[in-house]
Tab-separated table of C-alpha atoms in Angstrom:
chain	number	residue	atom	x	y	z
Y	17	GLU	CA	-15.817	22.866	22.756
Y	18	LEU	CA	-12.678	20.520	21.016
Y	19	VAL	CA	-14.088	17.113	22.045
Y	20	GLU	CA	-17.304	18.867	20.199
Y	21	ALA	CA	-15.508	19.606	16.564
Y	22	LEU	CA	-14.151	15.949	17.298
Y	23	LEU	CA	-16.927	14.728	16.583
Y	24	GLY	CA	-18.599	16.384	14.676
Y	25	ASP	CA	-15.503	15.791	12.181
Y	26	ALA	CA	-15.692	12.482	12.460
Y	27	ALA	CA	-19.553	12.224	12.723
Y	28	GLY	CA	-19.373	14.351	8.837
Y	29	PRO	CA	-22.128	16.352	7.501
Y	30	GLY	CA	-25.452	15.606	9.086
Y	31	PRO	CA	-28.079	13.788	7.406
Y	32	GLY	CA	-29.397	16.082	4.194
Y	33	VAL	CA	-26.472	18.759	3.992
Y	34	LEU	CA	-26.073	17.871	0.512
Y	35	SER	CA	-29.952	17.258	-0.298
Y	36	GLY	CA	-31.340	18.373	-3.866
Y	37	ARG	CA	-27.533	18.780	-4.941
Y	38	THR	CA	-25.334	17.044	-7.807
Y	39	VAL	CA	-22.456	15.076	-6.549
Y	40	LEU	CA	-20.730	14.200	-9.459
Y	41	ILE	CA	-17.364	12.357	-8.792
Y	42	THR	CA	-14.100	10.748	-10.250
Y	43	SER	CA	-12.679	8.040	-8.976
Y	44	GLY	CA	-9.668	5.464	-9.203
Y	45	PRO	CA	-6.723	5.088	-11.694
Y	46	THR	CA	-7.478	5.342	-15.885
Y	47	ARG	CA	-5.828	2.316	-18.952
Y	48	GLU	CA	-3.818	3.719	-21.405
Y	49	ALA	CA	-4.122	1.215	-24.035
Y	50	LEU	CA	-0.553	0.706	-25.917
Y	51	ASP	CA	-2.545	-2.373	-27.546
Y	52	PRO	CA	-5.113	-4.926	-26.297
Y	53	VAL	CA	-2.802	-6.824	-24.063
Y	54	ARG	CA	-1.082	-3.592	-22.485
Y	55	TYR	CA	-1.463	-0.406	-21.040
Y	56	LEU	CA	-0.239	2.544	-18.498
Y	57	THR	CA	-1.307	3.304	-15.470
Y	58	ASN	CA	-1.219	4.553	-12.376
Y	59	HIS	CA	-0.871	2.877	-8.735
Y	60	SER	CA	-4.492	4.503	-7.814
Y	61	SER	CA	-6.830	2.150	-5.469
Y	62	GLY	CA	-10.280	4.460	-5.756
Y	63	LYS	CA	-10.457	3.616	-1.913
Y	64	MET	CA	-10.432	7.711	-1.263
Y	65	GLY	CA	-13.492	8.130	-4.792
Y	66	HIS	CA	-15.498	5.502	-3.526
Y	67	ALA	CA	-14.895	6.664	0.122
Y	68	LEU	CA	-16.205	10.118	-0.690
Y	69	ALA	CA	-19.064	9.101	-2.857
Y	70	ALA	CA	-21.026	7.234	-0.060
Y	71	ALA	CA	-20.731	10.255	2.155
Y	72	ALA	CA	-21.992	12.150	-0.380
Y	73	ARG	CA	-24.501	10.211	-0.471
Y	74	ASP	CA	-24.798	9.923	3.331
Y	75	ALA	CA	-25.391	13.746	2.963
Y	76	GLY	CA	-28.312	13.282	0.892
Y	77	ALA	CA	-27.226	14.042	-2.417
Y	78	ARG	CA	-27.478	12.533	-5.324
Y	79	VAL	CA	-24.158	11.304	-6.365
Y	80	LEU	CA	-23.047	10.505	-10.062
Y	81	LEU	CA	-19.211	8.366	-9.605
Y	82	ILE	CA	-17.939	7.818	-12.862
Y	83	SER	CA	-14.872	5.665	-11.841
Y	84	GLY	CA	-12.085	3.915	-13.633
Y	85	PRO	CA	-10.950	0.292	-13.046
Y	86	THR	CA	-10.937	-0.808	-9.741
Y	87	GLU	CA	-11.904	-4.547	-7.066
Y	88	LEU	CA	-13.768	-2.313	-5.773
Y	89	PRO	CA	-17.722	-2.596	-5.253
Y	90	ALA	CA	-20.188	0.107	-6.825
Y	91	PRO	CA	-21.858	2.126	-3.526
Y	92	HIS	CA	-24.419	1.554	-3.032
Y	93	GLY	CA	-27.224	3.849	-3.679
Y	94	VAL	CA	-24.601	5.273	-6.365
Y	95	GLU	CA	-24.916	5.827	-10.107
Y	96	THR	CA	-21.922	4.611	-10.810
Y	97	VAL	CA	-20.873	4.158	-14.475
Y	98	ALA	CA	-17.640	2.354	-15.354
Y	99	VAL	CA	-14.341	3.590	-17.970
Y	100	GLU	CA	-10.982	2.726	-18.631
Y	101	SER	CA	-8.866	5.811	-20.408
Y	102	ALA	CA	-8.834	9.236	-19.920
Y	103	ARG	CA	-11.073	10.266	-23.033
Y	104	ASP	CA	-13.601	7.545	-21.664
Y	105	MET	CA	-13.324	9.785	-18.456
Y	106	HIS	CA	-14.325	12.937	-20.023
Y	107	ARG	CA	-16.343	11.653	-22.154
Y	108	ALA	CA	-18.152	10.279	-18.620
Y	109	VAL	CA	-17.756	13.924	-16.895
Y	110	MET	CA	-18.411	16.642	-19.975
Y	111	ASP	CA	-21.665	14.197	-20.726
Y	112	ARG	CA	-23.461	15.016	-17.423
Y	113	VAL	CA	-21.889	17.913	-15.991
Y	114	ALA	CA	-24.475	19.996	-16.362
Y	115	GLY	CA	-26.496	18.537	-13.615
Y	116	ALA	CA	-24.009	18.355	-10.690
Y	117	ASP	CA	-23.560	21.106	-7.879
Y	118	ILE	CA	-19.814	19.679	-7.585
Y	119	PHE	CA	-17.387	18.513	-9.413
Y	120	ILE	CA	-15.004	16.517	-6.891
Y	121	ALA	CA	-11.982	14.935	-9.435
Y	122	ALA	CA	-10.561	12.542	-7.101
Y	123	ALA	CA	-9.664	9.961	-10.066
Y	124	ALA	CA	-6.186	9.675	-11.143
Y	125	VAL	CA	-6.209	10.075	-15.064
Y	126	ALA	CA	-4.092	9.816	-16.803
Y	127	ASP	CA	-2.022	12.864	-17.939
Y	128	TYR	CA	-0.738	10.718	-21.540
Y	129	ARG	CA	-1.270	8.665	-23.701
Y	130	PRO	CA	0.209	6.643	-26.606
Y	131	GLU	CA	-0.689	8.158	-29.484
Y	132	GLN	CA	-1.279	5.133	-31.318
Y	133	SER	CA	-2.805	1.823	-29.626
Y	134	ALA	CA	-2.635	-0.925	-31.826
Y	135	GLY	CA	-5.227	-3.493	-32.734
Y	136	SER	CA	-2.921	-6.382	-31.982
Y	137	LYS	CA	-0.553	-7.416	-30.110
Y	138	ILE	CA	2.860	-5.614	-30.277
Y	139	LYS	CA	6.384	-8.010	-31.018
Y	140	LYS	CA	9.189	-7.882	-29.005
Y	141	THR	CA	12.173	-6.682	-30.333
Y	142	ASP	CA	15.291	-6.887	-29.075
Y	143	SER	CA	15.989	-2.459	-29.588
Y	144	GLU	CA	15.461	-0.287	-27.038
Y	145	THR	CA	12.353	1.405	-28.733
Y	146	ALA	CA	10.609	5.008	-27.815
Y	147	LEU	CA	6.514	5.048	-26.796
Y	148	ARG	CA	5.466	8.375	-28.563
Y	149	LEU	CA	2.761	9.997	-25.787
Y	150	VAL	CA	0.346	12.850	-26.025
Y	151	PRO	CA	-1.597	14.708	-23.451
Y	152	ASN	CA	-4.382	13.323	-22.111
Y	153	PRO	CA	-8.031	15.654	-21.594
Y	154	ASP	CA	-7.348	17.692	-18.887
Y	155	ILE	CA	-11.090	17.096	-17.187
Y	156	LEU	CA	-10.004	19.089	-14.518
Y	157	ARG	CA	-9.240	22.307	-15.936
Y	158	GLU	CA	-12.167	21.892	-18.727
Y	159	VAL	CA	-14.596	21.076	-15.979
Y	160	ALA	CA	-13.749	24.609	-13.899
Y	161	ALA	CA	-13.222	26.773	-16.964
Y	162	LEU	CA	-17.116	26.033	-17.293
Y	163	GLU	CA	-19.031	29.144	-18.224
Y	164	GLN	CA	-22.073	27.923	-17.914
Y	165	TYR	CA	-23.402	25.092	-15.476
Y	166	ARG	CA	-19.689	25.519	-13.697
Y	167	PRO	CA	-19.885	23.281	-10.541
Y	168	PHE	CA	-17.524	23.690	-7.714
Y	169	THR	CA	-15.184	22.073	-8.197
Y	170	VAL	CA	-12.868	20.391	-6.551
Y	171	GLY	CA	-9.582	18.854	-7.618
Y	172	PHE	CA	-7.121	16.202	-5.780
Y	173	ALA	CA	-2.619	16.540	-5.878
Y	174	ALA	CA	-1.081	13.884	-4.393
Y	175	GLU	CA	2.623	14.722	-4.468
Y	176	THR	CA	5.802	13.320	-3.779
Y	177	ASP	CA	7.479	16.473	-2.736
Y	178	ALA	CA	6.441	20.678	-2.159
Y	179	LEU	CA	3.002	19.681	-1.303
Y	180	GLU	CA	2.062	23.064	-0.360
Y	181	ALA	CA	3.577	24.439	-3.447
Y	182	HIS	CA	2.616	22.103	-5.991
Y	183	ALA	CA	-1.181	22.124	-4.395
Y	184	ARG	CA	-1.723	25.664	-4.378
Y	185	GLY	CA	0.033	26.494	-7.599
Y	186	LYS	CA	-2.886	23.636	-8.967
Y	187	LEU	CA	-5.837	25.524	-7.300
Y	188	ALA	CA	-4.345	28.541	-9.093
Y	189	ARG	CA	-3.972	27.462	-13.038
Y	190	LYS	CA	-6.424	25.106	-13.352
Y	191	GLY	CA	-8.688	27.126	-10.945
Y	192	LEU	CA	-10.346	25.444	-8.920
Y	193	ASP	CA	-12.309	26.046	-5.913
Y	194	MET	CA	-10.163	23.862	-3.553
Y	195	ILE	CA	-7.741	21.367	-3.740
Y	196	ALA	CA	-6.887	18.274	-1.167
Y	197	ALA	CA	-3.508	17.352	-1.516
Y	198	ASN	CA	-1.589	14.395	0.266
Y	199	TRP	CA	1.928	12.627	0.402
Y	200	VAL	CA	2.817	9.927	-2.032
Y	201	GLY	CA	5.593	7.282	-2.436
Y	202	ALA	CA	6.554	4.890	-0.065
Y	203	ASP	CA	3.687	3.659	0.692
Y	204	ARG	CA	1.831	6.902	1.524
Y	205	GLY	CA	-1.601	7.386	-0.703
Y	206	PHE	CA	-1.831	4.305	-2.781
Y	207	HIS	CA	-3.492	1.033	-1.506
Y	208	THR	CA	-3.454	2.162	1.899
Y	209	ASP	CA	-6.506	2.335	4.424
Y	210	ASP	CA	-5.849	5.251	5.228
Y	211	ASN	CA	-4.571	9.157	4.401
Y	212	ALA	CA	-3.481	12.487	5.508
Y	213	LEU	CA	-5.034	15.665	3.744
Y	214	GLU	CA	-3.864	19.067	3.214
Y	215	VAL	CA	-7.216	20.832	2.229
Y	216	TYR	CA	-6.136	24.691	0.043
Y	217	TRP	CA	-8.663	26.731	-1.652
Y	218	PRO	CA	-8.119	30.613	-3.220
Y	219	GLY	CA	-7.381	33.498	-0.394
Y	220	GLY	CA	-5.207	31.377	1.397
Y	221	GLY	CA	-7.746	29.042	2.819
Y	222	HIS	CA	-6.213	25.576	4.482
Y	223	THR	CA	-7.182	23.336	6.909
Y	224	SER	CA	-4.902	20.445	7.782
Y	225	LEU	CA	-7.621	16.737	7.954
Y	226	ALA	CA	-5.657	14.195	10.663
Y	227	ARG	CA	-4.768	11.008	9.245
Y	228	ALA	CA	-7.747	8.854	9.060
Y	229	ASP	CA	-9.786	5.933	7.476
Y	230	LYS	CA	-10.001	7.122	3.953
Y	231	PRO	CA	-14.722	6.891	4.935
Y	232	ALA	CA	-13.144	8.979	8.527
Y	233	LEU	CA	-11.560	10.821	6.086
Y	234	ALA	CA	-14.074	11.611	3.151
Y	235	ARG	CA	-17.426	12.205	5.918
Y	236	GLN	CA	-14.325	15.153	7.266
Y	237	LEU	CA	-14.024	16.726	3.569
Y	238	ILE	CA	-17.381	16.771	2.122
Y	239	ASN	CA	-18.335	18.756	5.720
Y	240	LEU	CA	-15.639	21.152	4.952
Y	241	ILE	CA	-16.661	21.019	0.695
Y	242	THR	CA	-20.526	21.142	1.899
Y	243	GLU	CA	-19.168	24.124	3.710
Y	244	ARG	CA	-17.297	25.941	1.439
Y	245	TYR	CA	-19.327	25.306	-1.319
Y	246	HIS	CA	-22.436	26.799	1.070
Y	247	HIS	CA	-20.279	29.917	1.433
Y	248	ALA	CA	-19.281	30.827	-2.581
Y	249	ALA	CA	-23.263	30.039	-3.315
Y	250	THR	CA	-23.621	33.175	-0.528
Y	251	ARG	CA	-20.781	34.957	-1.063
Y	252	GLY	CA	-20.206	35.212	-4.838
Y	253	THR	CA	-16.670	35.845	-6.121
Y	254	GLU	CA	-15.598	37.924	-3.273
Y	255	ASP	CA	-13.083	34.923	-2.486
Y	256	SER	CA	-14.487	32.253	-4.460
Y	257	ARG	CA	-15.415	30.784	-7.601
Y	258	SER	CA	-19.888	30.672	-7.180
Y	259	PRO	CA	-21.361	28.153	-8.537
Y	260	SER	CA	-24.082	28.205	-11.440
Y	261	GLY	CA	-27.192	28.267	-11.157
Y	262	GLN	CA	-27.436	29.422	-7.340
N	19	GLU	CA	-12.520	-44.406	-23.300
N	20	LEU	CA	-13.457	-41.353	-25.018
N	21	VAL	CA	-15.574	-40.884	-21.268
N	22	GLU	CA	-11.570	-42.208	-18.966
N	23	ALA	CA	-10.057	-40.292	-21.030
N	24	LEU	CA	-12.010	-36.704	-20.005
N	25	LEU	CA	-12.541	-37.551	-16.834
N	26	GLY	CA	-8.550	-38.764	-16.708
N	27	ASP	CA	-7.855	-35.149	-18.129
N	28	ALA	CA	-10.828	-33.243	-15.784
N	29	ALA	CA	-9.200	-34.549	-12.723
N	30	GLY	CA	-5.878	-33.996	-13.863
N	31	PRO	CA	-2.912	-35.636	-12.582
N	32	GLY	CA	-2.877	-38.235	-10.018
N	33	PRO	CA	-2.073	-37.089	-6.186
N	34	GLY	CA	1.728	-37.905	-6.644
N	35	VAL	CA	2.776	-38.506	-10.271
N	36	LEU	CA	5.269	-34.886	-9.139
N	37	SER	CA	6.506	-36.096	-5.698
N	38	GLY	CA	9.878	-35.652	-4.824
N	39	ARG	CA	9.802	-32.715	-7.715
N	40	THR	CA	9.907	-29.255	-8.266
N	41	VAL	CA	7.999	-27.130	-9.674
N	42	LEU	CA	9.127	-23.002	-10.266
N	43	ILE	CA	5.727	-21.151	-11.310
N	44	THR	CA	5.717	-17.564	-12.582
N	45	SER	CA	2.177	-15.762	-12.675
N	46	GLY	CA	0.680	-12.094	-12.470
N	47	PRO	CA	1.418	-9.298	-14.332
N	48	THR	CA	4.472	-7.344	-14.056
N	49	ARG	CA	4.507	-3.179	-13.000
N	50	GLU	CA	7.320	-0.927	-14.574
N	51	ALA	CA	7.349	2.673	-13.103
N	52	LEU	CA	7.851	5.265	-14.684
N	53	ASP	CA	7.964	7.105	-11.301
N	54	PRO	CA	6.374	6.165	-7.924
N	55	VAL	CA	2.933	7.553	-9.368
N	56	ARG	CA	3.091	5.600	-13.104
N	57	TYR	CA	3.453	2.224	-14.187
N	58	LEU	CA	3.330	0.171	-17.515
N	59	THR	CA	1.365	-2.909	-17.032
N	60	ASN	CA	-0.643	-5.488	-18.559
N	61	HIS	CA	-3.841	-7.664	-18.415
N	62	SER	CA	-2.650	-10.842	-16.297
N	63	SER	CA	-4.938	-12.040	-13.598
N	64	GLY	CA	-2.045	-14.434	-12.668
N	65	LYS	CA	-5.519	-16.703	-12.772
N	66	MET	CA	-3.802	-19.198	-14.670
N	67	GLY	CA	-0.488	-19.429	-12.696
N	68	HIS	CA	-1.814	-19.052	-9.271
N	69	ALA	CA	-3.728	-22.373	-10.292
N	70	LEU	CA	-1.194	-23.930	-11.681
N	71	ALA	CA	0.993	-23.555	-8.776
N	72	ALA	CA	-1.901	-25.541	-6.648
N	73	ALA	CA	-2.062	-28.147	-9.067
N	74	ALA	CA	1.015	-29.110	-9.124
N	75	ARG	CA	1.318	-28.892	-5.151
N	76	ASP	CA	-2.266	-31.241	-5.850
N	77	ALA	CA	0.547	-33.387	-8.164
N	78	GLY	CA	2.326	-33.672	-5.365
N	79	ALA	CA	5.546	-31.315	-6.059
N	80	ARG	CA	7.461	-29.133	-3.816
N	81	VAL	CA	6.018	-25.333	-5.542
N	82	LEU	CA	7.611	-22.244	-6.178
N	83	LEU	CA	5.401	-19.354	-6.882
N	84	ILE	CA	7.280	-16.067	-8.301
N	85	SER	CA	4.031	-13.221	-8.681
N	86	GLY	CA	3.329	-9.585	-9.773
N	87	PRO	CA	1.028	-7.640	-8.056
N	88	THR	CA	-2.299	-9.147	-8.200
N	89	GLU	CA	-5.410	-9.668	-6.184
N	90	LEU	CA	-4.654	-13.202	-5.678
N	91	PRO	CA	-4.632	-15.102	-2.186
N	92	ALA	CA	-0.768	-16.793	-1.865
N	93	PRO	CA	-1.886	-20.649	-2.755
N	94	HIS	CA	-2.209	-23.415	0.728
N	95	GLY	CA	1.144	-25.232	0.494
N	96	VAL	CA	2.831	-23.225	-2.556
N	97	GLU	CA	6.164	-21.093	-1.543
N	98	THR	CA	4.996	-17.166	-2.698
N	99	VAL	CA	7.488	-14.747	-3.853
N	100	ALA	CA	5.498	-11.326	-4.918
N	101	VAL	CA	7.481	-9.295	-6.861
N	102	GLU	CA	6.938	-6.072	-8.803
N	103	SER	CA	8.462	-5.440	-12.205
N	104	ALA	CA	9.838	-7.889	-14.614
N	105	ARG	CA	13.918	-6.981	-13.161
N	106	ASP	CA	12.473	-7.757	-9.609
N	107	MET	CA	10.801	-11.685	-11.381
N	108	HIS	CA	13.741	-11.734	-13.087
N	109	ARG	CA	16.169	-12.348	-9.734
N	110	ALA	CA	13.936	-14.285	-7.985
N	111	VAL	CA	13.752	-16.867	-10.456
N	112	MET	CA	17.036	-17.001	-11.681
N	113	ASP	CA	18.566	-17.773	-7.462
N	114	ARG	CA	15.664	-20.304	-7.337
N	115	VAL	CA	15.814	-21.776	-11.358
N	116	ALA	CA	19.273	-24.236	-10.777
N	117	GLY	CA	16.373	-26.801	-7.536
N	118	ALA	CA	14.132	-27.037	-9.904
N	119	ASP	CA	12.609	-29.623	-12.341
N	120	ILE	CA	10.513	-27.417	-14.080
N	121	PHE	CA	9.914	-24.168	-14.781
N	122	ILE	CA	6.441	-22.946	-16.163
N	123	ALA	CA	6.137	-19.230	-17.210
N	124	ALA	CA	2.912	-18.306	-16.568
N	125	ALA	CA	3.116	-14.413	-15.668
N	126	ALA	CA	2.562	-12.266	-18.681
N	127	VAL	CA	5.967	-10.156	-18.115
N	128	ALA	CA	6.345	-6.969	-19.695
N	129	ASP	CA	9.280	-7.291	-22.229
N	130	TYR	CA	10.226	-3.147	-22.003
N	131	ARG	CA	10.544	-0.712	-18.973
N	132	PRO	CA	11.544	3.125	-19.215
N	133	GLU	CA	14.612	3.557	-19.389
N	134	GLN	CA	15.252	5.506	-16.056
N	135	SER	CA	12.257	5.737	-12.985
N	136	ALA	CA	12.180	9.492	-11.531
N	137	GLY	CA	12.617	9.374	-7.910
N	138	SER	CA	9.631	11.999	-8.029
N	139	LYS	CA	6.299	12.668	-9.385
N	140	ILE	CA	6.863	13.229	-13.489
N	141	LYS	CA	5.407	17.436	-13.640
N	142	LYS	CA	2.486	17.450	-16.497
N	143	THR	CA	3.030	19.525	-19.193
N	144	ASP	CA	1.213	20.022	-22.145
N	145	SER	CA	4.061	19.030	-25.708
N	146	GLU	CA	3.729	15.655	-26.410
N	147	THR	CA	6.713	13.529	-25.129
N	148	ALA	CA	8.471	10.059	-26.109
N	149	LEU	CA	8.806	7.790	-23.264
N	150	ARG	CA	11.867	5.827	-24.302
N	151	LEU	CA	11.775	2.111	-23.765
N	152	VAL	CA	14.703	-0.569	-22.966
N	153	PRO	CA	14.770	-4.105	-23.289
N	154	ASN	CA	13.781	-6.343	-19.801
N	155	PRO	CA	15.346	-9.497	-19.395
N	156	ASP	CA	14.202	-12.791	-21.249
N	157	ILE	CA	13.602	-14.723	-18.512
N	158	LEU	CA	11.840	-17.509	-20.388
N	159	ARG	CA	14.918	-17.481	-22.999
N	160	GLU	CA	17.396	-17.702	-20.064
N	161	VAL	CA	16.647	-20.460	-18.470
N	162	ALA	CA	15.757	-22.950	-21.652
N	163	ALA	CA	19.627	-21.882	-22.377
N	164	LEU	CA	20.612	-22.684	-19.688
N	165	GLU	CA	23.524	-25.517	-19.131
N	166	GLN	CA	24.035	-26.527	-16.420
N	167	TYR	CA	20.829	-26.600	-13.742
N	168	ARG	CA	17.805	-26.526	-16.889
N	169	PRO	CA	14.263	-27.229	-15.478
N	170	PHE	CA	12.195	-29.009	-18.422
N	171	THR	CA	10.430	-25.803	-19.182
N	172	VAL	CA	7.377	-24.294	-20.298
N	173	GLY	CA	6.038	-20.751	-22.123
N	174	PHE	CA	3.288	-19.251	-22.433
N	175	ALA	CA	2.008	-17.373	-25.381
N	176	ALA	CA	-1.040	-14.745	-25.944
N	177	GLU	CA	-1.687	-13.779	-29.311
N	178	THR	CA	-4.440	-12.026	-30.946
N	179	ASP	CA	-3.649	-13.052	-34.195
N	180	ALA	CA	-1.737	-16.378	-36.129
N	181	LEU	CA	-1.847	-18.368	-32.863
N	182	GLU	CA	0.200	-21.400	-34.120
N	183	ALA	CA	2.705	-19.744	-36.001
N	184	HIS	CA	3.546	-17.276	-33.089
N	185	ALA	CA	3.711	-20.172	-31.011
N	186	ARG	CA	5.375	-22.682	-32.810
N	187	GLY	CA	7.906	-19.593	-33.494
N	188	LYS	CA	8.598	-18.286	-30.350
N	189	LEU	CA	8.443	-22.531	-29.061
N	190	ALA	CA	11.539	-22.937	-31.651
N	191	ARG	CA	13.044	-19.643	-30.885
N	192	LYS	CA	13.652	-19.666	-27.083
N	193	GLY	CA	13.624	-23.368	-27.223
N	194	LEU	CA	12.187	-24.532	-25.113
N	195	ASP	CA	9.888	-27.988	-24.079
N	196	MET	CA	5.988	-27.096	-24.736
N	197	ILE	CA	4.103	-24.416	-24.806
N	198	ALA	CA	0.470	-23.156	-24.261
N	199	ALA	CA	-1.214	-20.916	-26.485
N	200	ASN	CA	-4.447	-18.096	-26.184
N	201	TRP	CA	-5.872	-16.529	-27.972
N	202	VAL	CA	-6.455	-12.638	-26.230
N	203	GLY	CA	-8.602	-9.087	-26.946
N	204	ALA	CA	-12.284	-9.307	-26.185
N	205	ASP	CA	-12.811	-10.865	-22.816
N	206	ARG	CA	-10.806	-13.759	-23.829
N	207	GLY	CA	-8.124	-14.629	-21.819
N	208	PHE	CA	-7.534	-12.635	-19.405
N	209	HIS	CA	-9.495	-11.462	-15.888
N	210	THR	CA	-11.611	-14.264	-16.868
N	211	ASP	CA	-12.357	-17.445	-15.588
N	212	ASP	CA	-12.229	-19.674	-18.134
N	213	ASN	CA	-9.497	-20.372	-20.921
N	214	ALA	CA	-8.971	-22.629	-24.122
N	215	LEU	CA	-5.016	-23.388	-25.101
N	216	GLU	CA	-3.430	-25.129	-27.417
N	217	VAL	CA	-0.670	-26.873	-26.592
N	218	TYR	CA	2.297	-27.293	-28.756
N	219	TRP	CA	5.788	-28.879	-28.772
N	220	PRO	CA	8.632	-29.810	-30.638
N	221	GLY	CA	9.068	-32.411	-33.015
N	222	GLY	CA	5.225	-31.342	-34.264
N	223	GLY	CA	4.126	-32.362	-30.935
N	224	HIS	CA	0.021	-31.204	-29.936
N	225	THR	CA	-2.844	-31.075	-27.522
N	226	SER	CA	-6.098	-28.977	-27.673
N	227	LEU	CA	-6.888	-28.327	-24.520
N	228	ALA	CA	-10.752	-27.272	-24.411
N	229	ARG	CA	-12.380	-24.071	-22.662
N	230	ALA	CA	-13.003	-25.062	-19.421
N	231	ASP	CA	-12.340	-23.279	-15.795
N	232	LYS	CA	-8.753	-21.809	-15.257
N	233	PRO	CA	-8.407	-24.956	-12.655
N	234	ALA	CA	-9.492	-27.349	-14.539
N	235	LEU	CA	-7.446	-26.633	-17.019
N	236	ALA	CA	-4.698	-25.936	-14.676
N	237	ARG	CA	-4.843	-29.894	-13.641
N	238	GLN	CA	-4.751	-31.004	-17.673
N	239	LEU	CA	-1.799	-28.648	-18.290
N	240	ILE	CA	-0.520	-30.858	-15.099
N	241	ASN	CA	-0.753	-33.412	-16.549
N	242	LEU	CA	0.386	-32.857	-20.024
N	243	ILE	CA	3.771	-30.815	-18.569
N	244	THR	CA	4.030	-34.078	-15.557
N	245	GLU	CA	3.776	-36.234	-19.150
N	246	ARG	CA	6.033	-34.948	-21.130
N	247	TYR	CA	8.537	-33.893	-18.966
N	248	HIS	CA	8.530	-37.707	-18.120
N	249	HIS	CA	9.234	-38.515	-21.655
N	250	ALA	CA	12.005	-36.009	-22.221
N	251	ALA	CA	13.069	-37.443	-18.923
N	252	THR	CA	13.024	-41.144	-20.602
N	253	ARG	CA	14.062	-40.542	-24.001
N	254	GLY	CA	16.837	-37.951	-23.917
N	255	THR	CA	17.056	-35.419	-26.482
N	256	GLU	CA	15.299	-37.133	-29.445
N	257	ASP	CA	12.565	-35.283	-29.587
N	258	SER	CA	12.496	-32.844	-26.956
N	259	ARG	CA	14.950	-31.823	-24.751
N	260	SER	CA	16.419	-33.227	-21.861
N	261	PRO	CA	15.713	-31.847	-18.447
N	262	SER	CA	18.722	-31.929	-16.655
N	263	GLY	CA	19.953	-33.822	-13.411
N	264	GLN	CA	17.727	-37.493	-14.833
């Protein structure tokens, strides 16, 4: 039974479990320009988001992938939109979210951008300086708060400490249906080919996905998302927000 | 004659014109951490620096390449040191510069770094914020100002406007032997496979290297550097600073 369960997980969802569903996924970092040369970004390779897109496609979904700058090829059979900044990604997501049944926010969106982006290269001076930053739109929170056409909404949390507390805090604060959390720093999580995830959902639900390569982990997570998505669609708001239009 | 000159340029320096010489080259961007997740960087692919390393190697030099994070493989036969931040690059260069005959600063070193780098991930707040930045060490200026073991020093300038004025200003201000300038922005210069350079040196010297792929351009620039290096070594300080130890 254990062996079967493990094989089931490793194999991922059966083909067709998401057929007829549209899954909108964000992936990669964003870049926030200071000027035409310099930018603020983060350590996201896009590997997890791209692997989730491939796994959702293999489960039969129509997949829309909104990707920040990565070195990865667009997955076959996935409609991929390339964006640069958090504001680009926000627009790309909001333009497409009404048609999505499931939204997975795997991108590492920059929380802040420089208040002003200079049109020409800023010249160096010797003195200290301060870069004024303003918050970017919170795509995940905005999608989770939609009243009409709200998809089943899955967030990610990359943490350097207090993983469960930070992840459950984000789950509740943003009104998500599920959150997948991982440790980062010291070669964990970014630019690595494998990872481990702690997955939480409202009502105290929790599953650990053991360290695996990102494609295998993505199949397991799509499995879990599919399960919770169908559960939420059946049970309504009893222990989870209901997907709209179901 | 024109044809020969063009062929000569395209073919690059003959083998052995730099044999017995050590060329120290920096390449790529640097990354300046805000915390374990976020960083400040710039649009440098490292293609030009890596192509210069290969061209100098082909001209017979011993080549040391100090490279910021790039997707490029280390060129064969080149001693490559991988670094992350401007301070890492500064240390790596200063540790090795005493043995170098020629220094080519092709890296796009971040001028500033965050004053403090947090050990754990900074939490998002909704308010505006300011990131305090402090200047990084100026590697190029420091190398050009060396009294003992000063190599023939070549800088780069990436400009969005007033190319010659900015490049000549930098050449004079930092006391360089040569500067190679190119336009950036709107798909020019960064992450492209070709480029064009305007090369300036003290005393009003100037050569244009027409648009070509980066390996071809690198061969032409190594040709020009070799010529000016030997000229400076022969003529002393008459129209250029002399390489030390000659």
